[in-house]
CSV table of C-alpha atoms in Angstrom, one decimal:
chain,number,residue,atom,x,y,z
A,162,MET,CA,128.7,102.2,56.5
A,163,SER,CA,125.4,103.8,55.5
A,164,VAL,CA,125.4,107.4,54.4
A,165,SER,CA,123.7,108.4,57.7
A,166,GLU,CA,126.3,106.6,59.8
A,167,LEU,CA,129.1,108.3,57.8
A,168,ALA,CA,127.4,111.6,58.2
A,169,GLN,CA,127.1,111.2,62.0
A,170,ALA,CA,130.7,110.0,62.4
A,171,SER,CA,132.2,112.8,60.2
A,172,GLY,CA,129.9,115.6,61.5
A,173,MET,CA,128.6,116.3,58.0
A,174,ALA,CA,125.1,116.5,56.6
A,175,VAL,CA,123.6,113.4,54.9
A,176,SER,CA,122.6,115.5,51.9
A,177,TYR,CA,126.2,116.9,51.6
A,178,ILE,CA,127.7,113.4,51.5
A,179,SER,CA,125.1,112.3,48.9
A,180,GLU,CA,126.1,115.2,46.7
A,181,ILE,CA,129.8,114.2,47.0
A,182,GLU,CA,128.8,110.6,46.0
A,183,LYS,CA,126.9,111.9,42.9
A,184,GLY,CA,129.8,114.1,41.8
A,185,ARG,CA,128.0,117.3,42.5
A,186,LYS,CA,130.2,118.5,45.4
A,187,TYR,CA,133.9,118.4,45.7
A,188,PRO,CA,135.1,118.3,49.3
A,189,LYS,CA,138.1,120.4,50.4
A,190,ALA,CA,141.0,119.0,52.5
A,191,ASP,CA,139.4,119.5,55.9
A,192,LYS,CA,136.3,117.6,54.8
A,193,ILE,CA,138.3,114.8,53.2
A,194,SER,CA,140.3,114.5,56.5
A,195,ALA,CA,137.0,114.3,58.5
A,196,LEU,CA,135.7,111.5,56.1
A,197,ALA,CA,139.0,109.6,56.4
A,198,ASN,CA,138.9,109.8,60.2
A,199,ALA,CA,135.3,108.6,60.2
A,200,MET,CA,136.1,105.6,58.0
A,201,GLN,CA,139.4,104.9,59.9
A,202,VAL,CA,141.6,105.1,56.8
A,203,ASP,CA,144.5,107.3,55.9
A,204,TYR,CA,143.9,110.6,54.2
A,205,ASP,CA,146.0,109.4,51.2
A,206,THR,CA,143.6,106.5,50.7
A,207,LEU,CA,140.8,108.9,49.6
A,208,VAL,CA,143.0,111.1,47.4
A,209,SER,CA,145.3,108.6,45.8
A,210,LEU,CA,145.7,108.8,42.1
A,211,LYS,CA,146.4,105.1,41.9
A,212,LEU,CA,143.5,102.7,41.9
A,213,SER,CA,143.4,99.0,42.2
A,214,LYS,CA,143.7,96.9,39.1
A,215,LYS,CA,140.0,96.2,39.1
A,216,LEU,CA,139.1,99.9,39.1
A,217,GLU,CA,141.7,101.1,36.5
A,218,PRO,CA,139.2,101.4,33.7
A,219,ILE,CA,137.1,103.8,35.8
A,220,SER,CA,140.2,105.8,36.4
A,221,ASP,CA,140.9,105.9,32.7
A,222,LEU,CA,137.3,107.0,32.1
A,223,LEU,CA,137.4,109.8,34.7
A,224,ARG,CA,140.7,111.1,33.5
A,225,SER,CA,139.6,111.0,29.8
A,226,LYS,CA,137.6,113.8,28.1
A,227,PHE,CA,134.5,111.6,27.9
A,228,LEU,CA,132.5,112.9,30.9
A,229,THR,CA,133.4,116.6,30.2
A,230,GLU,CA,133.3,116.4,26.4
A,231,ILE,CA,130.3,114.2,25.6
A,232,PRO,CA,127.1,116.1,26.2
A,233,LEU,CA,125.4,113.1,28.0
A,234,GLU,CA,122.2,115.2,28.4
A,235,LEU,CA,121.6,115.0,24.7
A,236,PHE,CA,121.0,111.3,25.2
A,237,GLY,CA,118.8,111.9,28.3
A,238,ILE,CA,121.6,110.9,30.7
A,239,ASP,CA,122.4,112.9,33.8
A,240,PRO,CA,126.2,112.7,34.4
A,241,SER,CA,125.5,112.6,38.2
A,242,ASP,CA,123.5,109.4,37.6
A,243,LEU,CA,126.5,107.8,35.8
A,244,LEU,CA,128.8,108.7,38.7
A,245,GLU,CA,126.2,107.4,41.2
A,246,LEU,CA,126.2,104.1,39.3
A,247,LEU,CA,130.1,104.0,39.5
A,248,ALA,CA,129.8,104.5,43.2
A,249,GLU,CA,127.3,101.8,43.8
A,250,ALA,CA,128.9,99.0,41.8
A,251,PRO,CA,132.4,100.1,40.8
A,252,ALA,CA,133.9,96.7,40.1
A,253,LYS,CA,131.0,95.6,37.9
A,254,VAL,CA,130.9,99.0,36.0
A,255,SER,CA,134.7,98.8,35.6
A,256,ALA,CA,134.4,95.4,34.0
A,257,MET,CA,131.7,96.7,31.6
A,258,ILE,CA,133.9,99.7,30.7
A,259,ARG,CA,136.9,97.5,30.1
A,260,THR,CA,134.8,95.2,27.8
A,261,PHE,CA,133.7,98.2,25.7
A,262,MET,CA,137.3,99.5,25.5
A,263,ASP,CA,138.6,96.0,24.4
A,264,ILE,CA,135.9,95.8,21.7
A,265,ALA,CA,136.9,99.2,20.4
A,266,LEU,CA,140.5,98.2,20.3
A,267,SER,CA,139.8,94.9,18.7
A,268,TYR,CA,138.0,96.6,15.8
A,269,ASN,CA,140.5,99.4,15.6
A,270,MET,CA,137.9,102.0,16.4
A,271,SER,CA,139.3,105.5,16.2
A,272,VAL,CA,138.1,108.4,18.3
A,273,GLU,CA,136.5,109.9,15.2
A,274,ARG,CA,134.6,106.7,14.5
A,275,LEU,CA,133.4,106.6,18.1
A,276,TYR,CA,132.2,110.2,17.8
A,277,MET,CA,130.4,109.4,14.5
A,278,THR,CA,128.7,106.4,16.1
A,279,MET,CA,127.5,108.6,18.9
A,280,LEU,CA,126.2,111.1,16.4
A,281,ARG,CA,124.2,108.4,14.5
A,282,SER,CA,122.7,107.4,17.8
A,283,TYR,CA,121.7,111.0,18.4
A,284,GLN,CA,120.2,111.3,15.0
A,285,GLU,CA,118.2,108.1,15.5
A,286,LEU,CA,117.0,109.3,18.9
A,287,HIS,CA,115.4,112.3,17.2
A,288,ASP,CA,114.3,110.5,14.0
A,289,ASN,CA,116.9,112.8,12.3
A,290,TYR,CA,114.5,115.8,12.5
A,291,PHE,CA,115.5,118.9,14.4
A,292,GLU,CA,112.9,121.6,14.6
A,293,ASP,CA,115.3,124.3,15.8
A,294,ILE,CA,117.5,124.0,12.7
A,295,GLU,CA,114.4,123.9,10.5
A,296,VAL,CA,113.3,127.2,12.0
A,297,ASP,CA,116.7,128.8,11.5
A,298,ALA,CA,116.7,127.6,7.9
A,299,ASP,CA,113.2,129.1,7.3
A,300,ARG,CA,114.4,132.4,8.8
A,301,PHE,CA,117.4,132.4,6.4
A,302,LEU,CA,115.2,131.7,3.4
A,303,THR,CA,112.8,134.4,4.3
A,304,GLU,CA,115.7,136.9,4.6
A,305,PHE,CA,117.8,136.0,1.6
A,306,ALA,CA,115.8,133.9,-0.9
A,307,PRO,CA,112.4,134.7,-2.2
A,308,ALA,CA,109.7,132.0,-2.2
A,309,ASN,CA,109.9,129.3,-4.9
A,310,THR,CA,113.5,130.1,-5.7
A,311,TYR,CA,116.7,128.1,-5.1
A,312,VAL,CA,119.6,129.2,-3.0
A,313,SER,CA,122.3,129.7,-5.7
A,314,GLU,CA,126.0,129.4,-5.6
A,315,GLY,CA,126.2,133.1,-6.4
A,316,LEU,CA,124.1,134.0,-3.4
A,317,LEU,CA,126.1,131.9,-1.0
A,318,THR,CA,129.4,133.2,-2.4
A,319,ASN,CA,128.3,136.8,-2.0
A,320,LEU,CA,127.1,136.2,1.6
A,321,LEU,CA,130.4,134.6,2.6
A,322,LYS,CA,132.3,137.5,1.1
A,323,THR,CA,130.2,140.5,2.2
A,324,ARG,CA,128.5,139.4,5.4
A,325,TYR,CA,131.1,137.1,6.9
A,326,GLY,CA,134.3,138.4,5.3
A,327,THR,CA,135.3,135.1,3.9
A,328,SER,CA,137.2,134.8,0.7
A,329,ILE,CA,137.0,131.7,-1.6
A,330,GLN,CA,140.0,130.2,-3.3
A,331,PRO,CA,140.1,127.0,-5.4
A,332,PHE,CA,143.0,124.5,-5.1
A,333,ASP,CA,144.2,122.1,-7.7
A,334,PRO,CA,144.1,118.5,-6.5
A,335,ASP,CA,146.4,117.4,-9.3
A,336,SER,CA,149.2,119.7,-8.1
A,337,GLN,CA,148.4,118.8,-4.4
A,338,PRO,CA,147.4,115.1,-4.5
A,339,GLU,CA,147.5,114.9,-0.7
A,340,LEU,CA,144.4,117.1,-0.6
A,341,ALA,CA,142.6,115.3,-3.5
A,342,SER,CA,140.1,113.6,-1.2
A,343,LEU,CA,139.1,116.8,0.6
A,344,ARG,CA,136.3,119.0,-0.7
A,345,SER,CA,137.2,122.1,1.3
A,346,ILE,CA,139.6,123.5,3.8
A,347,TYR,CA,138.8,126.6,5.9
A,348,ARG,CA,141.6,128.7,7.3
A,349,PRO,CA,140.1,130.7,10.2
A,350,GLU,CA,143.1,132.9,10.8
A,351,LYS,CA,142.9,134.2,7.2
A,352,LYS,CA,139.1,133.7,6.8
A,353,VAL,CA,139.8,131.8,3.5
A,354,LEU,CA,137.7,128.9,2.3
A,355,HIS,CA,139.7,126.7,-0.1
A,356,LEU,CA,137.6,124.7,-2.5
A,357,ASN,CA,138.6,121.5,-4.4
A,358,GLY,CA,138.7,122.5,-8.0
A,359,ARG,CA,137.3,119.2,-9.1
A,360,LEU,CA,134.0,119.5,-7.3
A,361,ALA,CA,130.8,119.2,-9.3
A,362,PRO,CA,128.5,122.3,-9.2
A,363,GLN,CA,126.1,120.7,-6.7
A,364,GLN,CA,128.9,119.7,-4.4
A,365,ARG,CA,130.4,123.2,-4.6
A,366,THR,CA,127.0,124.7,-3.7
A,367,TYR,CA,126.6,122.4,-0.8
A,368,VAL,CA,130.0,123.1,0.6
A,369,LEU,CA,129.3,126.9,0.4
A,370,ALA,CA,125.9,126.4,2.1
A,371,ARG,CA,127.5,124.4,4.9
A,372,GLU,CA,130.1,127.1,5.4
A,373,VAL,CA,127.3,129.7,5.6
A,374,GLY,CA,125.6,127.4,8.2
A,375,PHE,CA,128.6,127.5,10.5
A,376,GLN,CA,128.5,131.3,10.3
A,377,TYR,CA,124.8,131.8,10.4
A,378,LEU,CA,124.3,129.4,13.3
A,379,ASN,CA,127.4,130.9,15.0
A,380,LEU,CA,129.1,127.5,15.5
A,381,LYS,CA,132.5,128.3,16.7
A,382,VAL,CA,133.8,124.9,17.6
A,383,ARG,CA,134.1,123.1,14.2
A,384,PRO,CA,136.2,121.1,11.9
A,385,PHE,CA,138.2,123.0,9.3
A,386,ALA,CA,138.4,120.3,6.6
A,387,TYR,CA,135.7,118.5,4.8
A,388,ALA,CA,135.6,115.5,4.9
A,389,PHE,CA,137.3,115.0,8.3
A,390,VAL,CA,141.0,114.6,8.7
A,391,GLU,CA,140.5,114.3,12.5
A,392,ALA,CA,138.0,115.4,15.1
A,393,ASP,CA,139.2,116.9,18.4
A,394,SER,CA,135.9,116.7,20.2
A,395,PHE,CA,132.3,115.5,19.9
A,396,GLU,CA,131.2,119.1,19.8
A,397,GLN,CA,133.1,119.5,16.5
A,398,VAL,CA,131.3,116.5,15.1
A,399,LEU,CA,127.9,117.7,16.4
A,400,ASN,CA,128.3,121.2,15.0
A,401,ASN,CA,129.5,119.9,11.7
A,402,TYR,CA,126.2,117.9,11.6
A,403,LYS,CA,124.2,121.0,12.5
A,404,ALA,CA,125.8,123.0,9.7
A,405,SER,CA,125.3,120.2,7.2
A,406,TYR,CA,121.6,119.8,8.3
A,407,PHE,CA,121.2,123.6,7.8
A,408,ALA,CA,122.7,123.4,4.3
A,409,GLY,CA,120.4,120.6,3.3
A,410,ALA,CA,117.4,122.5,4.6
A,411,ILE,CA,118.1,125.8,2.7
A,412,LEU,CA,119.1,124.0,-0.5
A,413,ILE,CA,116.1,121.7,-0.6
A,414,ARG,CA,113.1,123.6,0.7
A,415,ARG,CA,110.9,121.5,2.9
A,416,ASP,CA,107.5,122.7,1.5
A,417,MET,CA,108.6,122.0,-2.1
A,418,LEU,CA,110.0,118.5,-1.2
A,419,LEU,CA,106.8,117.6,0.7
A,420,ALA,CA,104.7,118.5,-2.4
A,421,ARG,CA,106.9,116.5,-4.8
A,422,ILE,CA,107.1,113.4,-2.5
A,423,THR,CA,103.4,113.4,-1.9
A,424,ALA,CA,102.8,113.3,-5.6
A,425,LEU,CA,105.4,110.6,-6.1
A,426,PHE,CA,103.9,108.4,-3.4
A,427,ALA,CA,100.4,108.8,-5.0
A,428,ARG,CA,101.5,107.2,-8.3
A,429,SER,CA,100.6,103.6,-9.0
A,430,THR,CA,103.9,103.0,-10.9
A,431,TRP,CA,107.5,103.5,-10.2
A,432,ASP,CA,109.9,105.2,-12.7
A,433,ASN,CA,113.6,105.3,-12.1
A,434,ASP,CA,114.2,108.2,-14.4
A,435,ASP,CA,111.5,110.3,-12.7
A,436,PHE,CA,113.2,109.8,-9.4
A,437,LEU,CA,116.5,110.9,-10.9
A,438,ASN,CA,114.8,113.9,-12.4
A,439,LEU,CA,113.4,114.8,-9.0
A,440,ILE,CA,116.9,114.8,-7.5
A,441,ASN,CA,118.1,117.0,-10.4
A,442,ASP,CA,115.2,119.4,-10.0
A,443,CYS,CA,116.4,119.9,-6.4
A,444,GLN,CA,119.8,120.7,-7.8
A,445,SER,CA,121.2,118.2,-5.3
A,446,THR,CA,123.6,115.2,-5.2
A,447,PRO,CA,121.8,111.9,-4.5
A,448,GLU,CA,123.4,111.6,-1.1
A,449,ARG,CA,122.2,115.0,0.0
A,450,PHE,CA,118.7,114.4,-1.4
A,451,PHE,CA,118.4,111.1,0.5
A,452,TYR,CA,119.6,112.8,3.7
A,453,ARG,CA,117.0,115.5,3.3
A,454,LEU,CA,114.4,112.9,2.7
A,455,SER,CA,115.4,111.2,5.9
A,456,ASN,CA,114.5,114.4,7.7
A,457,ILE,CA,111.0,114.7,6.5
A,458,LEU,CA,109.7,111.2,6.0
A,459,PRO,CA,109.4,110.4,9.8
A,460,LYS,CA,108.0,113.8,10.7
A,461,TYR,CA,105.5,114.3,7.9
A,462,PHE,CA,104.7,110.8,6.5
A,463,GLY,CA,105.1,108.6,9.6
A,464,ILE,CA,107.7,106.5,7.8
A,465,ASP,CA,110.2,106.3,10.7
A,466,GLN,CA,111.5,102.8,9.9
A,467,LEU,CA,114.2,103.5,7.3
A,468,PHE,CA,117.9,102.9,6.6
A,469,PHE,CA,120.5,104.8,4.7
A,470,TYR,CA,123.8,103.5,3.5
A,471,ARG,CA,126.6,104.4,1.1
A,472,PHE,CA,129.0,102.1,-0.7
A,473,ASN,CA,132.2,103.0,-2.6
A,474,ASN,CA,133.6,100.9,-5.3
A,475,THR,CA,136.6,101.2,-7.7
A,476,ALA,CA,135.2,100.7,-11.2
A,477,GLY,CA,135.8,97.2,-12.5
A,478,GLU,CA,136.5,95.6,-9.1
A,479,ASN,CA,134.3,93.3,-7.0
A,480,VAL,CA,135.2,94.9,-3.7
A,481,PHE,CA,132.7,97.2,-2.0
A,482,HIS,CA,133.3,99.4,1.0
A,483,LEU,CA,130.5,100.5,3.3
A,484,THR,CA,131.4,104.1,4.1
A,485,LYS,CA,128.3,105.5,5.8
A,486,GLU,CA,125.2,104.2,7.3
A,487,MET,CA,122.2,105.4,9.4
A,488,HIS,CA,119.4,103.4,10.9
A,489,LEU,CA,116.2,105.1,12.0
A,490,SER,CA,114.8,101.8,13.2
A,491,ARG,CA,115.2,99.3,16.0
A,492,SER,CA,114.3,96.4,13.8
A,493,GLN,CA,116.8,94.2,11.9
A,494,GLY,CA,117.8,95.5,8.6
A,495,PRO,CA,120.8,95.7,6.3
A,496,ARG,CA,123.9,96.6,8.4
A,497,GLY,CA,127.6,96.7,7.8
A,498,ILE,CA,129.2,93.5,9.3
A,499,VAL,CA,132.9,93.9,10.1
A,500,ASP,CA,135.2,91.5,8.1
A,501,GLU,CA,132.4,89.9,6.2
A,502,HIS,CA,131.2,90.2,2.6
A,503,SER,CA,127.8,91.9,2.1
A,504,CYS,CA,125.3,90.0,0.0
A,505,ARG,CA,126.1,90.6,-3.7
A,506,ARG,CA,122.4,90.6,-4.5
A,507,TRP,CA,121.9,93.9,-2.7
A,508,ILE,CA,120.8,96.6,-5.3
A,509,ALA,CA,123.3,98.9,-3.7
A,510,LEU,CA,126.1,96.7,-5.1
A,511,THR,CA,124.5,95.4,-8.3
A,512,ILE,CA,123.9,99.0,-9.4
A,513,LEU,CA,127.6,99.8,-8.9
A,514,GLN,CA,128.5,96.8,-11.1
A,515,GLU,CA,126.0,98.0,-13.8
A,516,LEU,CA,127.4,101.5,-13.7
A,517,SER,CA,131.0,100.2,-14.0
A,518,PHE,CA,130.0,98.1,-17.1
A,519,LEU,CA,128.2,101.1,-18.7
A,520,GLN,CA,131.2,103.3,-18.1
A,521,ARG,CA,133.7,100.8,-19.6
A,522,HIS,CA,131.7,99.6,-22.6
A,523,LYS,CA,129.2,102.4,-23.3
A,524,ASN,CA,131.1,105.6,-22.3
A,525,PHE,CA,128.3,106.3,-19.9
A,526,GLU,CA,129.0,109.4,-17.7
A,527,GLY,CA,125.7,109.9,-15.9
A,528,SER,CA,123.9,108.4,-12.8
A,529,LEU,CA,121.7,105.4,-12.4
A,530,CYS,CA,118.6,104.8,-10.3
A,531,ARG,CA,117.2,101.4,-9.5
A,532,ALA,CA,114.5,100.1,-7.1
A,533,GLN,CA,114.3,96.6,-5.7
A,534,LEU,CA,112.0,94.7,-3.4
A,535,SER,CA,114.4,92.5,-1.3
A,536,THR,CA,113.2,89.6,0.9
A,537,TYR,CA,115.7,88.3,3.4
A,538,ALA,CA,116.0,84.5,3.1
A,539,ASP,CA,116.4,83.9,6.9
A,540,THR,CA,113.8,86.2,8.3
A,541,GLY,CA,111.3,86.7,5.5
A,542,GLN,CA,111.3,90.5,6.1
A,543,GLN,CA,110.8,92.4,2.9
A,544,TYR,CA,112.4,95.8,2.1
A,545,LEU,CA,112.0,98.4,-0.6
A,546,ILE,CA,115.4,99.8,-1.5
A,547,VAL,CA,115.9,102.8,-3.8
A,548,SER,CA,119.5,103.2,-4.9
A,549,VAL,CA,121.3,105.8,-7.0
A,550,ALA,CA,124.9,105.2,-8.3
A,551,HIS,CA,127.1,107.9,-9.7
A,552,PRO,CA,130.8,108.7,-10.2
A,553,HIS,CA,132.4,109.8,-6.9
A,554,ARG,CA,134.0,113.2,-7.2
A,555,PRO,CA,136.5,114.5,-6.4
A,556,THR,CA,138.1,111.1,-6.2
A,557,ALA,CA,138.8,109.7,-9.7
A,558,GLN,CA,138.1,106.1,-10.8
A,559,GLU,CA,135.7,105.5,-8.0
A,560,ASN,CA,131.9,105.2,-8.0
A,561,MET,CA,129.4,105.5,-5.2
A,562,SER,CA,126.0,104.2,-4.5
A,563,VAL,CA,123.6,105.7,-1.9
A,564,SER,CA,120.5,103.8,-0.9
A,565,MET,CA,117.4,104.3,1.2
A,566,CYS,CA,115.8,101.2,2.5
A,567,PHE,CA,112.3,100.9,3.9
A,568,PRO,CA,110.8,97.8,5.7
A,569,VAL,CA,107.6,96.9,3.9
A,570,ASN,CA,104.8,97.2,6.5
A,571,ASP,CA,101.2,98.5,6.6
A,572,THR,CA,102.4,102.1,7.0
A,573,LEU,CA,104.5,101.9,3.9
A,574,ARG,CA,101.8,100.2,1.8
A,575,THR,CA,99.4,102.9,2.8
A,576,LYS,CA,101.8,105.8,1.9
A,577,MET,CA,103.5,104.4,-1.3
A,578,GLN,CA,100.9,103.4,-3.9
A,579,PHE,CA,103.5,102.3,-6.3
A,580,LEU,CA,104.6,99.4,-4.1
A,581,SER,CA,102.4,97.0,-6.0
A,582,ASP,CA,104.0,97.9,-9.3
A,583,PRO,CA,105.0,94.6,-10.9
A,584,SER,CA,107.8,96.3,-12.8
A,585,ILE,CA,109.8,96.7,-9.5
A,586,PRO,CA,112.3,93.7,-9.4
A,587,HIS,CA,112.2,91.3,-6.5
A,588,ARG,CA,115.1,89.3,-5.2
A,589,ILE,CA,115.9,86.9,-2.3
A,590,VAL,CA,118.8,88.4,-0.4
A,591,ASN,CA,120.7,87.9,2.9
A,592,GLU,CA,123.1,89.7,5.2
A,593,ALA,CA,126.5,88.4,4.2
A,594,CYS,CA,128.0,85.4,2.3
A,595,GLU,CA,129.5,84.1,5.6
A,596,ARG,CA,126.0,83.8,7.1
A,597,CYS,CA,123.9,82.8,4.1
A,598,GLY,CA,122.3,79.4,3.5
A,599,ILE,CA,121.5,80.0,-0.2
A,600,PHE,CA,124.1,77.5,-1.3
A,601,ASP,CA,123.3,77.7,-5.1
A,602,CYS,CA,123.9,81.4,-5.1
A,603,LYS,CA,125.9,82.4,-8.2
A,604,GLU,CA,126.9,85.7,-6.6
A,605,ARG,CA,128.5,84.2,-3.6
A,606,VAL,CA,132.1,85.4,-3.0
A,607,ALA,CA,132.8,83.7,0.4
A,608,ALA,CA,132.1,80.4,2.1
A,609,PRO,CA,129.2,80.4,4.7
A,610,ILE,CA,131.7,79.8,7.6
A,611,VAL,CA,129.6,81.6,10.2
A,612,LEU,CA,126.5,79.7,9.3
A,613,GLN,CA,128.4,76.4,9.3
A,614,LYS,CA,129.8,77.1,12.7
A,615,ARG,CA,126.4,78.0,14.1
A,616,ARG,CA,124.9,74.7,12.7
A,617,GLN,CA,127.7,72.7,14.2
A,618,GLN,CA,127.0,74.3,17.6
A,619,ASP,CA,123.3,73.5,17.2
A,620,ALA,CA,124.1,69.9,16.3
A,621,MET,CA,126.3,69.6,19.4
A,622,LYS,CA,123.6,71.0,21.7
A,623,ALA,CA,121.1,68.6,20.2
A,624,ALA,CA,123.5,65.7,20.7
A,625,MET,CA,124.1,66.7,24.3
A,626,GLY,CA,120.3,66.7,24.9
A,627,ARG,CA,120.1,63.1,23.6
A,628,LEU,CA,122.6,61.8,26.1
A,629,ALA,CA,121.0,59.4,28.6
C-alpha cells in the first residue's frame, strides 16, 4: 500500500503517517488499531516485541542505547533519516547491521573501543580543530594567566581548591598496584582528585588542567578515572575529549606555538635536539605536544593530511603495541593492522629499539627524537615522520614512542623548507611483514603470508583467463 492509500483507509493524514514512518510521531492505541484495520492485520502484529529472524538485528539496534546515546547530528546524520532507511529496506539494512556486529565480535571490539573509534571519526570530520573550545581557552587565559606566561601547576591547584572546592590527594602505586596504570581518580561525592604519585611534573600539570577543563566547561557527564577503566556512554568519551582539548589549549598557547612552528618550518635544516627543546619549552609531554600540533596545522598551515600514532614497548623486547592512532586524511597511510606485524623499519619502532639500547648500556634516562623520510615499497608514497620516544610513566619498564606522519606533497614542500635536508634519513618501508615483498629485509619478523595468498589468487585468475 502506498502512504496515501493507507491514509485513506485508516482515516489519517498522509503527513501524520509519514511522521510515524520517520520516527517523529508515536501513535496511541486507537491510531494503531485504525492502522491494523486498514492493513487487515491483527493489532498485536503492529506492536509485537518479537520480530522475524531477518529483522532481529534491527530490533537489537532499536532496543540498544545507540540511537538515543550517540549524537548522530555530530556526524551530520538526522536520526529520522536512519529510521526512514530502516523502514524502506528493513531486510537489507538488517543484514548490514548484522555484518557490522559480527565484525565487532570477531575482533573483540569493546563498547569503549567503539566509542573511541567514533570519537576519532568526529575529530577527523573537523580536522581536529574546535573553535568553540579555543574561544573558551582564550577566555580562561585572559582571566587567569597574563600574556606570555605558562599556566602553572600551582595556579591549577589553587583554582581547583578555591574556585571548585576540589582537594588533591596523591596515592602510592607501589602500595596499590591495581591502580598503577591510572594517572588520576576523581571522587565526585567527596570532590577529591587522587593523583598517581609517580607522575612526571608535565603529566601532573596536564591532569590538573584537564580537571579544570571539566569544571570550567561545566561538563557533568564524564569519566572519573584517567585513563579509562570503562565508559558508560559516548557523551562521557566526548566530554573527556573536550576537557583534554581545553587542557592542551591552555597549557600550549596557540599564538606562541604558531610563532615557533613558523620559525621551525622556515629553516633549511632539521635538528632533532631543537625539536625536543621546543617540546620542553612548551613544558609538555611529547604526546600532548603532537596533539596540540594536530589542532593548529590543518587550520593555520593548510597541512590537513597527517597521521598520529603511539606505540608502547617493554624495554628489551621486540614486541610493539599500537595503543593510539588518529588519521586526518582519507589517503592511505600507516595504520594499525589487526593480528599482523608492523614494519620494523618504521622510525616509530626503531627509535624504541634505540632508546632501549641506550637505557640498558648507557644508563640513558632522557628522550629521543628522530625524523625519517619513508617511502612505501608498494605504493611509492613518501612520508615525513617525526617520532619522539621516552619512558612511559607511571608504568615502569615500558617505553613509548609518539609519531606524527605527513604525506610528502606540494603543500608540505612549500611549508617545510627543511624537507630537502640531506641529513634526514630515508628508508624503504611497508605496511606489515605479512604483506611485504621486500624478501631480503633483515628486519622481517613474519612470513609474507598475506602477500603470498594474494599472488596465488592472481595466478589462479590469470590461469582461468587462459582457459580455451
